[in-house]
């Protein structure tokens, strides 16, 4: 079995990654089992640089707010803004504070400097404007979509005025109230105003679609892409707020599913634009269902990766990442009968593993699931091995 495992390992580089795949996928996703570890961000940056330079990938998308990501894209393509401000305003979840993300943005800007627009590298966030504690107001997305259409189509085609939107939206803190995540009665998502906004957002997106020939002629490709993003985000947020006000037992599972559905829609739109590299938590990118327990109840939903894979087939590829130790968080050497334990025994600091070949080598071994003592680290699920195109294994994480 050891020989079979060793034979499934490779160095971590672009050539080895492409060797595991039948061709260059439109979306090549690199997962991570925890957020913020320097060694994983450094590995991602090295691998993504190689894939950009050798395989022609032209967008890097990470698990961050899709609207905030526009700030970063403006910076890396045109130099707009100071890097410190871009890192603060262009990332959600605190990701802008990570040194690896700062280095990624700095490198992307340097890569684009002096290149024509057609050869430039773009940045995208593909998460919705969502936090664990709640969701953003739909104001930015729906008003930006309305403004785009107002400037380009006849006024009598618009379903409402900007003043109507402003009245229905009301104060933004009504939408961002963190109490609404745990208490549905605190949500404004099913108020008459919110329901009317959902209808108007739907009408605005329908108008955007109906006017496609005119708008493509009247807009730059980037403006058109942004308008579609505004539409996806406005309708997605209003749908999310609606279900935040739900009182059924399926409420949290539905919210998790809606978030991943928004992620998937953004990824599919990026795939239309060109070959894209993706980085997010393994659970968002895997082909299998995601799951967790909350309040003693099991929750399941289809991940963004599962949705995208269903649409793109071989146009989607997923590399899961696993760590041997995260000792600064109490995650010590993995038990030898787990997948991570078997890889840890190879004593390679990092390696790329052919996941399907590894699954075949372990078919009779039935490795045990690893249990992490720290909630922030998600171990590999042995049952999901064959659903990965590869595994990037890093033996030891180190403190920042």
mmCIF file of C-alpha atoms in Angstrom:
data_model
loop_
_atom_site.group_PDB
_atom_site.id
_atom_site.type_symbol
_atom_site.label_atom_id
_atom_site.label_comp_id
_atom_site.label_asym_id
_atom_site.label_seq_id
_atom_site.Cartn_x
_atom_site.Cartn_y
_atom_site.Cartn_z
ATOM 1 C CA UNK A 1 0.000 0.000 0.000
ATOM 2 C CA UNK A 2 2.869 2.357 0.805
ATOM 3 C CA UNK A 3 4.255 1.887 -2.703
ATOM 4 C CA UNK A 4 0.840 2.677 -4.149
ATOM 5 C CA UNK A 5 0.625 5.885 -2.136
ATOM 6 C CA UNK A 6 4.158 6.945 -3.050
ATOM 7 C CA UNK A 7 3.424 6.304 -6.708
ATOM 8 C CA UNK A 8 0.464 8.646 -6.543
ATOM 9 C CA UNK A 9 2.506 11.649 -5.352
ATOM 10 C CA UNK A 10 4.124 14.407 -7.393
ATOM 11 C CA UNK A 11 5.815 17.738 -6.832
ATOM 12 C CA UNK A 12 3.427 20.667 -6.483
ATOM 13 C CA UNK A 13 3.721 22.641 -9.697
ATOM 14 C CA UNK A 14 1.635 23.611 -12.707
ATOM 15 C CA UNK A 15 3.003 20.828 -14.900
ATOM 16 C CA UNK A 16 2.080 18.141 -12.384
ATOM 17 C CA UNK A 17 -1.389 19.628 -11.861
ATOM 18 C CA UNK A 18 -2.134 19.681 -15.576
ATOM 19 C CA UNK A 19 -0.831 16.127 -15.836
ATOM 20 C CA UNK A 20 -3.686 14.960 -13.598
ATOM 21 C CA UNK A 21 -6.317 16.519 -15.873
ATOM 22 C CA UNK A 22 -7.599 15.604 -19.363
ATOM 23 C CA UNK A 23 -7.176 19.217 -20.504
ATOM 24 C CA UNK A 24 -7.171 22.791 -19.247
ATOM 25 C CA UNK A 25 -10.420 23.308 -17.311
ATOM 26 C CA UNK A 26 -12.314 26.587 -17.497
ATOM 27 C CA UNK A 27 -12.377 26.639 -13.687
ATOM 28 C CA UNK A 28 -9.440 25.186 -11.760
ATOM 29 C CA UNK A 29 -10.193 25.294 -8.038
ATOM 30 C CA UNK A 30 -7.740 24.960 -5.162
ATOM 31 C CA UNK A 31 -9.417 24.360 -1.828
ATOM 32 C CA UNK A 32 -8.126 24.880 1.673
ATOM 33 C CA UNK A 33 -9.116 23.128 4.927
ATOM 34 C CA UNK A 34 -8.763 26.279 7.026
ATOM 35 C CA UNK A 35 -8.399 29.983 6.376
ATOM 36 C CA UNK A 36 -5.466 32.299 6.899
ATOM 37 C CA UNK A 37 -2.524 29.874 7.161
ATOM 38 C CA UNK A 38 0.547 31.520 5.635
ATOM 39 C CA UNK A 39 1.917 28.267 4.218
ATOM 40 C CA UNK A 40 -1.287 27.620 2.273
ATOM 41 C CA UNK A 41 -1.514 31.164 0.912
ATOM 42 C CA UNK A 42 2.145 31.073 -0.142
ATOM 43 C CA UNK A 43 1.603 27.729 -1.881
ATOM 44 C CA UNK A 44 -1.502 29.091 -3.621
ATOM 45 C CA UNK A 45 0.355 32.166 -4.817
ATOM 46 C CA UNK A 46 3.268 30.101 -6.198
ATOM 47 C CA UNK A 47 0.980 27.646 -7.980
ATOM 48 C CA UNK A 48 -1.344 30.322 -9.364
ATOM 49 C CA UNK A 49 1.607 32.335 -10.718
ATOM 50 C CA UNK A 50 2.787 29.261 -12.623
ATOM 51 C CA UNK A 51 -0.689 28.528 -13.978
ATOM 52 C CA UNK A 52 -1.114 32.125 -15.135
ATOM 53 C CA UNK A 53 2.273 32.228 -16.831
ATOM 54 C CA UNK A 54 2.295 28.711 -18.286
ATOM 55 C CA UNK A 55 -1.382 27.871 -18.896
ATOM 56 C CA UNK A 56 -2.923 31.242 -19.725
ATOM 57 C CA UNK A 57 -5.363 31.651 -16.835
ATOM 58 C CA UNK A 58 -6.674 35.201 -16.810
ATOM 59 C CA UNK A 59 -8.778 35.551 -13.639
ATOM 60 C CA UNK A 60 -8.077 34.710 -9.999
ATOM 61 C CA UNK A 61 -11.209 34.386 -7.873
ATOM 62 C CA UNK A 62 -11.263 33.948 -4.117
ATOM 63 C CA UNK A 63 -13.883 33.396 -1.416
ATOM 64 C CA UNK A 64 -14.593 37.059 -0.768
ATOM 65 C CA UNK A 65 -17.435 39.536 -1.356
ATOM 66 C CA UNK A 66 -18.062 39.818 -5.112
ATOM 67 C CA UNK A 67 -18.954 43.507 -4.863
ATOM 68 C CA UNK A 68 -15.913 44.430 -2.778
ATOM 69 C CA UNK A 69 -13.743 42.489 -5.206
ATOM 70 C CA UNK A 70 -14.445 45.116 -7.863
ATOM 71 C CA UNK A 71 -12.174 47.463 -5.879
ATOM 72 C CA UNK A 72 -9.308 44.986 -6.155
ATOM 73 C CA UNK A 73 -9.910 44.380 -9.855
ATOM 74 C CA UNK A 74 -9.775 48.122 -10.557
ATOM 75 C CA UNK A 75 -6.462 48.270 -8.718
ATOM 76 C CA UNK A 76 -4.767 45.316 -10.405
ATOM 77 C CA UNK A 77 -5.899 46.339 -13.895
ATOM 78 C CA UNK A 78 -5.506 50.123 -13.770
ATOM 79 C CA UNK A 79 -3.551 50.924 -10.617
ATOM 80 C CA UNK A 80 -6.517 52.705 -9.033
ATOM 81 C CA UNK A 81 -6.129 53.202 -5.290
ATOM 82 C CA UNK A 82 -3.403 52.738 -2.707
ATOM 83 C CA UNK A 83 -2.627 49.133 -1.787
ATOM 84 C CA UNK A 84 -3.407 49.594 1.933
ATOM 85 C CA UNK A 85 -6.851 50.975 1.133
ATOM 86 C CA UNK A 86 -7.492 48.329 -1.510
ATOM 87 C CA UNK A 87 -6.761 45.551 0.986
ATOM 88 C CA UNK A 88 -9.113 47.150 3.507
ATOM 89 C CA UNK A 89 -11.980 47.959 1.129
ATOM 90 C CA UNK A 90 -11.607 45.135 -1.379
ATOM 91 C CA UNK A 91 -11.918 42.035 0.826
ATOM 92 C CA UNK A 92 -14.583 40.674 3.156
ATOM 93 C CA UNK A 93 -14.213 38.377 6.185
ATOM 94 C CA UNK A 94 -10.977 40.106 7.195
ATOM 95 C CA UNK A 95 -9.098 38.411 4.343
ATOM 96 C CA UNK A 96 -7.403 41.698 3.431
ATOM 97 C CA UNK A 97 -5.250 41.457 6.564
ATOM 98 C CA UNK A 98 -3.546 38.237 5.389
ATOM 99 C CA UNK A 99 -0.014 38.767 4.094
ATOM 100 C CA UNK A 100 -0.532 36.141 1.395
ATOM 101 C CA UNK A 101 -3.514 38.004 -0.043
ATOM 102 C CA UNK A 102 -1.598 41.269 0.002
ATOM 103 C CA UNK A 103 1.264 39.624 -1.872
ATOM 104 C CA UNK A 104 -1.183 38.171 -4.412
ATOM 105 C CA UNK A 105 -2.648 41.607 -5.167
ATOM 106 C CA UNK A 106 0.793 43.198 -5.337
ATOM 107 C CA UNK A 107 1.981 40.545 -7.800
ATOM 108 C CA UNK A 108 -1.151 40.811 -9.957
ATOM 109 C CA UNK A 109 -0.678 44.575 -10.253
ATOM 110 C CA UNK A 110 2.994 44.115 -11.199
ATOM 111 C CA UNK A 111 2.062 41.411 -13.730
ATOM 112 C CA UNK A 112 -0.451 43.712 -15.440
ATOM 113 C CA UNK A 113 1.758 46.779 -15.518
ATOM 114 C CA UNK A 114 2.403 47.644 -19.171
ATOM 115 C CA UNK A 115 0.265 44.821 -20.605
ATOM 116 C CA UNK A 116 -2.596 45.521 -23.013
ATOM 117 C CA UNK A 117 -6.091 45.068 -21.593
ATOM 118 C CA UNK A 118 -6.624 41.845 -23.554
ATOM 119 C CA UNK A 119 -3.698 40.189 -21.773
ATOM 120 C CA UNK A 120 -4.337 41.479 -18.275
ATOM 121 C CA UNK A 121 -5.053 39.340 -15.254
ATOM 122 C CA UNK A 122 -8.330 40.037 -13.433
ATOM 123 C CA UNK A 123 -9.312 39.599 -9.804
ATOM 124 C CA UNK A 124 -12.763 38.560 -8.595
ATOM 125 C CA UNK A 125 -14.490 37.817 -5.346
ATOM 126 C CA UNK A 126 -17.103 35.137 -5.900
ATOM 127 C CA UNK A 127 -18.825 34.992 -2.515
ATOM 128 C CA UNK A 128 -22.020 36.933 -1.959
ATOM 129 C CA UNK A 129 -21.984 40.033 0.288
ATOM 130 C CA UNK A 130 -22.606 37.704 3.212
ATOM 131 C CA UNK A 131 -21.093 37.218 6.646
ATOM 132 C CA UNK A 132 -21.691 34.531 9.261
ATOM 133 C CA UNK A 133 -23.545 37.181 11.239
ATOM 134 C CA UNK A 134 -25.838 38.315 8.443
ATOM 135 C CA UNK A 135 -26.123 39.738 4.949
ATOM 136 C CA UNK A 136 -25.545 43.116 3.343
ATOM 137 C CA UNK A 137 -28.218 45.528 2.258
ATOM 138 C CA UNK A 138 -29.161 45.015 -1.407
ATOM 139 C CA UNK A 139 -28.828 48.784 -1.943
ATOM 140 C CA UNK A 140 -25.448 48.850 -3.690
ATOM 141 C CA UNK A 141 -26.285 46.087 -6.147
ATOM 142 C CA UNK A 142 -29.833 47.063 -7.078
ATOM 143 C CA UNK A 143 -29.128 50.786 -7.373
ATOM 144 C CA UNK A 144 -26.024 50.145 -9.486
ATOM 145 C CA UNK A 145 -28.047 47.929 -11.816
ATOM 146 C CA UNK A 146 -30.772 50.569 -12.039
ATOM 147 C CA UNK A 147 -28.209 53.296 -12.796
ATOM 148 C CA UNK A 148 -26.601 51.170 -15.537
ATOM 149 C CA UNK A 149 -29.962 50.625 -17.224
ATOM 150 C CA UNK A 150 -31.122 54.228 -16.735
ATOM 151 C CA UNK A 151 -28.090 55.469 -18.676
ATOM 152 C CA UNK A 152 -28.712 53.122 -21.613
ATOM 153 C CA UNK A 153 -32.423 52.344 -22.149
ATOM 154 C CA UNK A 154 -35.571 54.411 -22.554
ATOM 155 C CA UNK A 155 -37.022 55.579 -19.246
ATOM 156 C CA UNK A 156 -40.439 54.105 -19.985
ATOM 157 C CA UNK A 157 -38.909 50.612 -20.023
ATOM 158 C CA UNK A 158 -37.708 50.852 -16.434
ATOM 159 C CA UNK A 159 -40.031 49.289 -13.833
ATOM 160 C CA UNK A 160 -39.362 52.002 -11.233
ATOM 161 C CA UNK A 161 -37.463 55.157 -10.416
ATOM 162 C CA UNK A 162 -34.366 55.515 -8.254
ATOM 163 C CA UNK A 163 -36.542 57.316 -5.683
ATOM 164 C CA UNK A 164 -38.856 54.306 -5.439
ATOM 165 C CA UNK A 165 -35.906 52.015 -4.791
ATOM 166 C CA UNK A 166 -34.574 54.345 -2.114
ATOM 167 C CA UNK A 167 -37.951 54.478 -0.357
ATOM 168 C CA UNK A 168 -38.358 50.706 -0.387
ATOM 169 C CA UNK A 169 -34.800 50.073 0.779
ATOM 170 C CA UNK A 170 -35.054 52.364 3.778
ATOM 171 C CA UNK A 171 -32.166 52.466 6.235
ATOM 172 C CA UNK A 172 -29.390 49.963 5.529
ATOM 173 C CA UNK A 173 -29.059 48.940 9.176
ATOM 174 C CA UNK A 174 -32.495 47.332 8.895
ATOM 175 C CA UNK A 175 -30.975 44.829 6.476
ATOM 176 C CA UNK A 176 -27.677 44.279 8.288
ATOM 177 C CA UNK A 177 -29.123 43.730 11.772
ATOM 178 C CA UNK A 178 -26.990 40.825 13.145
ATOM 179 C CA UNK A 179 -29.824 39.665 15.394
ATOM 180 C CA UNK A 180 -31.704 38.505 12.298
ATOM 181 C CA UNK A 181 -29.362 35.563 11.749
ATOM 182 C CA UNK A 182 -30.572 33.840 14.933
ATOM 183 C CA UNK A 183 -34.008 35.415 15.234
ATOM 184 C CA UNK A 184 -36.124 35.358 12.043
ATOM 185 C CA UNK A 185 -38.520 37.901 13.509
ATOM 186 C CA UNK A 186 -35.700 40.476 13.371
ATOM 187 C CA UNK A 187 -35.340 40.109 9.582
ATOM 188 C CA UNK A 188 -36.932 42.564 7.146
ATOM 189 C CA UNK A 189 -36.717 40.017 4.342
ATOM 190 C CA UNK A 190 -40.449 39.272 4.156
ATOM 191 C CA UNK A 191 -41.825 42.768 4.714
ATOM 192 C CA UNK A 192 -44.044 44.256 1.979
ATOM 193 C CA UNK A 193 -41.205 46.580 0.970
ATOM 194 C CA UNK A 194 -38.745 43.682 0.625
ATOM 195 C CA UNK A 195 -41.230 41.638 -1.390
ATOM 196 C CA UNK A 196 -41.779 44.572 -3.750
ATOM 197 C CA UNK A 197 -38.015 44.995 -4.103
ATOM 198 C CA UNK A 198 -37.690 41.316 -5.084
ATOM 199 C CA UNK A 199 -40.187 41.842 -7.886
ATOM 200 C CA UNK A 200 -38.455 45.011 -9.061
ATOM 201 C CA UNK A 201 -35.035 43.336 -8.988
ATOM 202 C CA UNK A 202 -36.451 40.503 -11.071
ATOM 203 C CA UNK A 203 -37.888 43.014 -13.561
ATOM 204 C CA UNK A 204 -34.573 44.874 -13.780
ATOM 205 C CA UNK A 205 -32.690 41.645 -14.495
ATOM 206 C CA UNK A 206 -35.310 40.678 -17.092
ATOM 207 C CA UNK A 207 -34.854 44.081 -18.746
ATOM 208 C CA UNK A 208 -31.094 43.606 -18.729
ATOM 209 C CA UNK A 209 -31.571 40.292 -20.520
ATOM 210 C CA UNK A 210 -34.199 41.583 -22.973
ATOM 211 C CA UNK A 211 -31.941 44.480 -23.992
ATOM 212 C CA UNK A 212 -28.830 42.329 -24.434
ATOM 213 C CA UNK A 213 -28.122 43.201 -28.105
ATOM 214 C CA UNK A 214 -28.415 46.932 -27.468
ATOM 215 C CA UNK A 215 -26.526 46.868 -24.178
ATOM 216 C CA UNK A 216 -23.627 44.847 -25.589
ATOM 217 C CA UNK A 217 -23.261 47.474 -28.321
ATOM 218 C CA UNK A 218 -23.616 50.380 -25.883
ATOM 219 C CA UNK A 219 -21.300 49.024 -23.147
ATOM 220 C CA UNK A 220 -17.765 47.882 -22.720
ATOM 221 C CA UNK A 221 -17.435 44.142 -21.940
ATOM 222 C CA UNK A 222 -16.422 45.010 -18.373
ATOM 223 C CA UNK A 223 -19.466 47.247 -17.851
ATOM 224 C CA UNK A 224 -21.755 44.522 -19.176
ATOM 225 C CA UNK A 225 -20.164 41.909 -16.887
ATOM 226 C CA UNK A 226 -20.581 44.233 -13.929
ATOM 227 C CA UNK A 227 -24.236 44.861 -14.694
ATOM 228 C CA UNK A 228 -24.879 41.124 -14.750
ATOM 229 C CA UNK A 229 -23.021 40.822 -11.433
ATOM 230 C CA UNK A 230 -25.214 43.571 -9.959
ATOM 231 C CA UNK A 231 -28.296 41.683 -11.092
ATOM 232 C CA UNK A 232 -27.159 38.329 -9.656
ATOM 233 C CA UNK A 233 -26.201 39.969 -6.397
ATOM 234 C CA UNK A 234 -29.392 41.998 -5.983
ATOM 235 C CA UNK A 235 -31.689 39.044 -6.613
ATOM 236 C CA UNK A 236 -29.498 36.716 -4.565
ATOM 237 C CA UNK A 237 -29.383 39.026 -1.564
ATOM 238 C CA UNK A 238 -33.121 39.662 -1.606
ATOM 239 C CA UNK A 239 -33.751 35.917 -1.800
ATOM 240 C CA UNK A 240 -31.318 35.347 1.077
ATOM 241 C CA UNK A 241 -33.010 38.020 3.222
ATOM 242 C CA UNK A 242 -36.417 36.477 2.457
ATOM 243 C CA UNK A 243 -35.310 33.134 3.843
ATOM 244 C CA UNK A 244 -33.608 34.743 6.831
ATOM 245 C CA UNK A 245 -37.147 35.617 7.902
ATOM 246 C CA UNK A 246 -38.267 31.989 7.542
ATOM 247 C CA UNK A 247 -39.198 30.047 10.687
ATOM 248 C CA UNK A 248 -39.064 26.479 9.357
ATOM 249 C CA UNK A 249 -36.544 23.870 10.635
ATOM 250 C CA UNK A 250 -34.805 23.983 7.235
ATOM 251 C CA UNK A 251 -33.950 27.677 7.536
ATOM 252 C CA UNK A 252 -30.177 27.429 8.134
ATOM 253 C CA UNK A 253 -29.652 24.654 5.595
ATOM 254 C CA UNK A 254 -31.522 26.731 3.028
ATOM 255 C CA UNK A 255 -29.368 29.788 3.785
ATOM 256 C CA UNK A 256 -26.194 27.698 3.375
ATOM 257 C CA UNK A 257 -27.518 26.387 0.063
ATOM 258 C CA UNK A 258 -28.409 29.880 -1.133
ATOM 259 C CA UNK A 259 -24.924 31.155 -0.362
ATOM 260 C CA UNK A 260 -23.283 28.349 -2.332
ATOM 261 C CA UNK A 261 -25.764 28.849 -5.147
ATOM 262 C CA UNK A 262 -24.732 32.516 -5.356
ATOM 263 C CA UNK A 263 -21.090 31.428 -5.394
ATOM 264 C CA UNK A 264 -21.789 28.958 -8.195
ATOM 265 C CA UNK A 265 -23.579 31.583 -10.316
ATOM 266 C CA UNK A 266 -20.584 33.913 -9.980
ATOM 267 C CA UNK A 267 -18.140 31.135 -10.880
ATOM 268 C CA UNK A 268 -20.127 30.125 -13.948
ATOM 269 C CA UNK A 269 -20.166 33.761 -15.091
ATOM 270 C CA UNK A 270 -16.379 33.931 -14.669
ATOM 271 C CA UNK A 271 -15.999 30.716 -16.644
ATOM 272 C CA UNK A 272 -17.911 32.338 -19.518
ATOM 273 C CA UNK A 273 -15.384 35.172 -19.515
ATOM 274 C CA UNK A 274 -12.284 32.951 -19.632
ATOM 275 C CA UNK A 275 -10.109 30.426 -17.789
ATOM 276 C CA UNK A 276 -10.261 31.126 -14.061
ATOM 277 C CA UNK A 277 -8.344 30.013 -10.972
ATOM 278 C CA UNK A 278 -10.402 29.681 -7.800
ATOM 279 C CA UNK A 279 -9.443 29.559 -4.118
ATOM 280 C CA UNK A 280 -11.842 28.907 -1.250
ATOM 281 C CA UNK A 281 -12.561 26.471 1.543
ATOM 282 C CA UNK A 282 -12.676 22.825 0.484
ATOM 283 C CA UNK A 283 -16.300 22.620 1.594
ATOM 284 C CA UNK A 284 -17.377 25.226 -0.980
ATOM 285 C CA UNK A 285 -15.454 23.652 -3.856
ATOM 286 C CA UNK A 286 -15.924 19.897 -3.379
ATOM 287 C CA UNK A 287 -18.126 17.860 -5.704
ATOM 288 C CA UNK A 288 -19.887 16.167 -2.810
ATOM 289 C CA UNK A 289 -22.565 17.608 -0.590
ATOM 290 C CA UNK A 290 -21.421 19.894 2.204
ATOM 291 C CA UNK A 291 -22.601 19.199 5.723
ATOM 292 C CA UNK A 292 -22.359 20.414 9.288
ATOM 293 C CA UNK A 293 -24.179 20.117 12.596
ATOM 294 C CA UNK A 294 -25.885 23.083 14.207
ATOM 295 C CA UNK A 295 -28.034 22.956 17.290
ATOM 296 C CA UNK A 296 -27.589 19.198 17.346
ATOM 297 C CA UNK A 297 -29.155 18.826 13.893
ATOM 298 C CA UNK A 298 -27.356 17.630 10.735
ATOM 299 C CA UNK A 299 -27.481 20.063 7.822
ATOM 300 C CA UNK A 300 -26.716 19.205 4.194
ATOM 301 C CA UNK A 301 -26.641 21.197 0.952
ATOM 302 C CA UNK A 302 -24.950 21.109 -2.429
ATOM 303 C CA UNK A 303 -21.700 23.054 -2.539
ATOM 304 C CA UNK A 304 -20.797 25.614 -5.186
ATOM 305 C CA UNK A 305 -18.271 23.139 -6.597
ATOM 306 C CA UNK A 306 -20.918 20.445 -6.945
ATOM 307 C CA UNK A 307 -23.235 22.831 -8.793
ATOM 308 C CA UNK A 308 -20.488 24.115 -11.090
ATOM 309 C CA UNK A 309 -19.223 20.597 -11.788
ATOM 310 C CA UNK A 310 -22.733 19.526 -12.788
ATOM 311 C CA UNK A 311 -22.816 22.368 -15.334
ATOM 312 C CA UNK A 312 -19.255 22.208 -16.678
ATOM 313 C CA UNK A 313 -18.251 18.550 -16.416
ATOM 314 C CA UNK A 314 -14.554 18.327 -17.257
ATOM 315 C CA UNK A 315 -14.526 22.109 -17.494
ATOM 316 C CA UNK A 316 -14.281 22.093 -13.700
ATOM 317 C CA UNK A 317 -11.368 20.651 -11.721
ATOM 318 C CA UNK A 318 -10.885 20.575 -7.959
ATOM 319 C CA UNK A 319 -7.742 20.135 -5.882
ATOM 320 C CA UNK A 320 -8.444 19.688 -2.181
ATOM 321 C CA UNK A 321 -5.782 20.751 0.303
ATOM 322 C CA UNK A 322 -4.973 19.004 3.579
ATOM 323 C CA UNK A 323 -2.582 19.736 6.437
ATOM 324 C CA UNK A 324 -0.694 17.289 8.621
ATOM 325 C CA UNK A 325 -0.366 19.569 11.644
ATOM 326 C CA UNK A 326 -1.567 22.985 12.753
ATOM 327 C CA UNK A 327 0.116 22.824 16.140
ATOM 328 C CA UNK A 328 -0.498 26.453 17.035
ATOM 329 C CA UNK A 329 -4.183 25.516 17.036
ATOM 330 C CA UNK A 330 -3.757 22.181 18.794
ATOM 331 C CA UNK A 331 -3.902 20.010 15.665
ATOM 332 C CA UNK A 332 -1.028 17.566 16.166
ATOM 333 C CA UNK A 333 0.260 14.741 13.962
ATOM 334 C CA UNK A 334 -2.639 12.845 12.387
ATOM 335 C CA UNK A 335 -3.436 9.256 13.440
ATOM 336 C CA UNK A 336 -1.609 6.820 11.124
ATOM 337 C CA UNK A 337 -4.826 5.125 9.960
ATOM 338 C CA UNK A 338 -6.239 8.355 8.458
ATOM 339 C CA UNK A 339 -5.581 9.664 4.943
ATOM 340 C CA UNK A 340 -3.602 12.575 6.392
ATOM 341 C CA UNK A 341 -1.667 10.132 8.594
ATOM 342 C CA UNK A 342 -0.659 7.988 5.622
ATOM 343 C CA UNK A 343 0.502 11.065 3.715
ATOM 344 C CA UNK A 344 2.230 12.472 6.801
ATOM 345 C CA UNK A 345 4.322 9.284 7.010
ATOM 346 C CA UNK A 346 5.870 10.082 3.616
ATOM 347 C CA UNK A 347 7.772 12.924 5.334
ATOM 348 C CA UNK A 348 7.434 15.272 2.347
ATOM 349 C CA UNK A 349 6.755 18.870 3.345
ATOM 350 C CA UNK A 350 4.400 19.257 0.396
ATOM 351 C CA UNK A 351 3.207 17.032 -2.398
ATOM 352 C CA UNK A 352 0.491 16.756 -5.026
ATOM 353 C CA UNK A 353 -1.453 13.506 -4.866
ATOM 354 C CA UNK A 354 -3.407 11.837 -7.652
ATOM 355 C CA UNK A 355 -6.641 11.533 -5.663
ATOM 356 C CA UNK A 356 -8.248 8.784 -7.735
ATOM 357 C CA UNK A 357 -5.077 6.699 -7.750
ATOM 358 C CA UNK A 358 -4.818 7.191 -3.987
ATOM 359 C CA UNK A 359 -8.456 6.122 -3.558
ATOM 360 C CA UNK A 360 -7.717 2.952 -5.533
ATOM 361 C CA UNK A 361 -4.617 2.227 -3.420
ATOM 362 C CA UNK A 362 -6.676 2.600 -0.238
ATOM 363 C CA UNK A 363 -9.720 0.711 -1.496
ATOM 364 C CA UNK A 364 -9.115 -2.240 0.856
ATOM 365 C CA UNK A 365 -7.646 -0.211 3.728
ATOM 366 C CA UNK A 366 -10.780 1.742 4.723
ATOM 367 C CA UNK A 367 -8.909 4.704 6.297
ATOM 368 C CA UNK A 368 -10.572 6.215 9.343
ATOM 369 C CA UNK A 369 -11.988 9.746 9.267
ATOM 370 C CA UNK A 370 -9.732 12.194 11.068
ATOM 371 C CA UNK A 371 -11.274 14.193 13.910
ATOM 372 C CA UNK A 372 -9.865 17.682 14.437
ATOM 373 C CA UNK A 373 -9.682 19.064 17.987
ATOM 374 C CA UNK A 374 -9.975 22.565 16.509
ATOM 375 C CA UNK A 375 -13.206 23.648 14.830
ATOM 376 C CA UNK A 376 -11.278 25.756 12.321
ATOM 377 C CA UNK A 377 -9.621 22.802 10.579
ATOM 378 C CA UNK A 378 -11.704 20.471 8.389
ATOM 379 C CA UNK A 379 -10.006 17.105 7.743
ATOM 380 C CA UNK A 380 -10.295 15.178 4.510
ATOM 381 C CA UNK A 381 -13.297 12.886 4.257
ATOM 382 C CA UNK A 382 -12.047 9.472 3.019
ATOM 383 C CA UNK A 383 -15.410 8.889 1.328
ATOM 384 C CA UNK A 384 -14.838 11.945 -0.890
ATOM 385 C CA UNK A 385 -11.359 11.055 -2.207
ATOM 386 C CA UNK A 386 -12.458 9.881 -5.639
ATOM 387 C CA UNK A 387 -14.444 13.085 -6.158
ATOM 388 C CA UNK A 388 -11.242 15.142 -6.133
ATOM 389 C CA UNK A 389 -8.951 15.584 -9.111
ATOM 390 C CA UNK A 390 -6.002 15.927 -6.778
ATOM 391 C CA UNK A 391 -4.941 16.575 -3.194
ATOM 392 C CA UNK A 392 -2.323 19.092 -2.194
ATOM 393 C CA UNK A 393 -0.829 17.886 1.089
ATOM 394 C CA UNK A 394 1.231 20.157 3.322
ATOM 395 C CA UNK A 395 2.895 18.390 6.229
ATOM 396 C CA UNK A 396 3.100 21.216 8.762
ATOM 397 C CA UNK A 397 1.609 24.677 9.101
ATOM 398 C CA UNK A 398 3.543 27.245 11.064
ATOM 399 C CA UNK A 399 2.368 30.228 13.125
ATOM 400 C CA UNK A 400 2.142 33.545 11.311
#
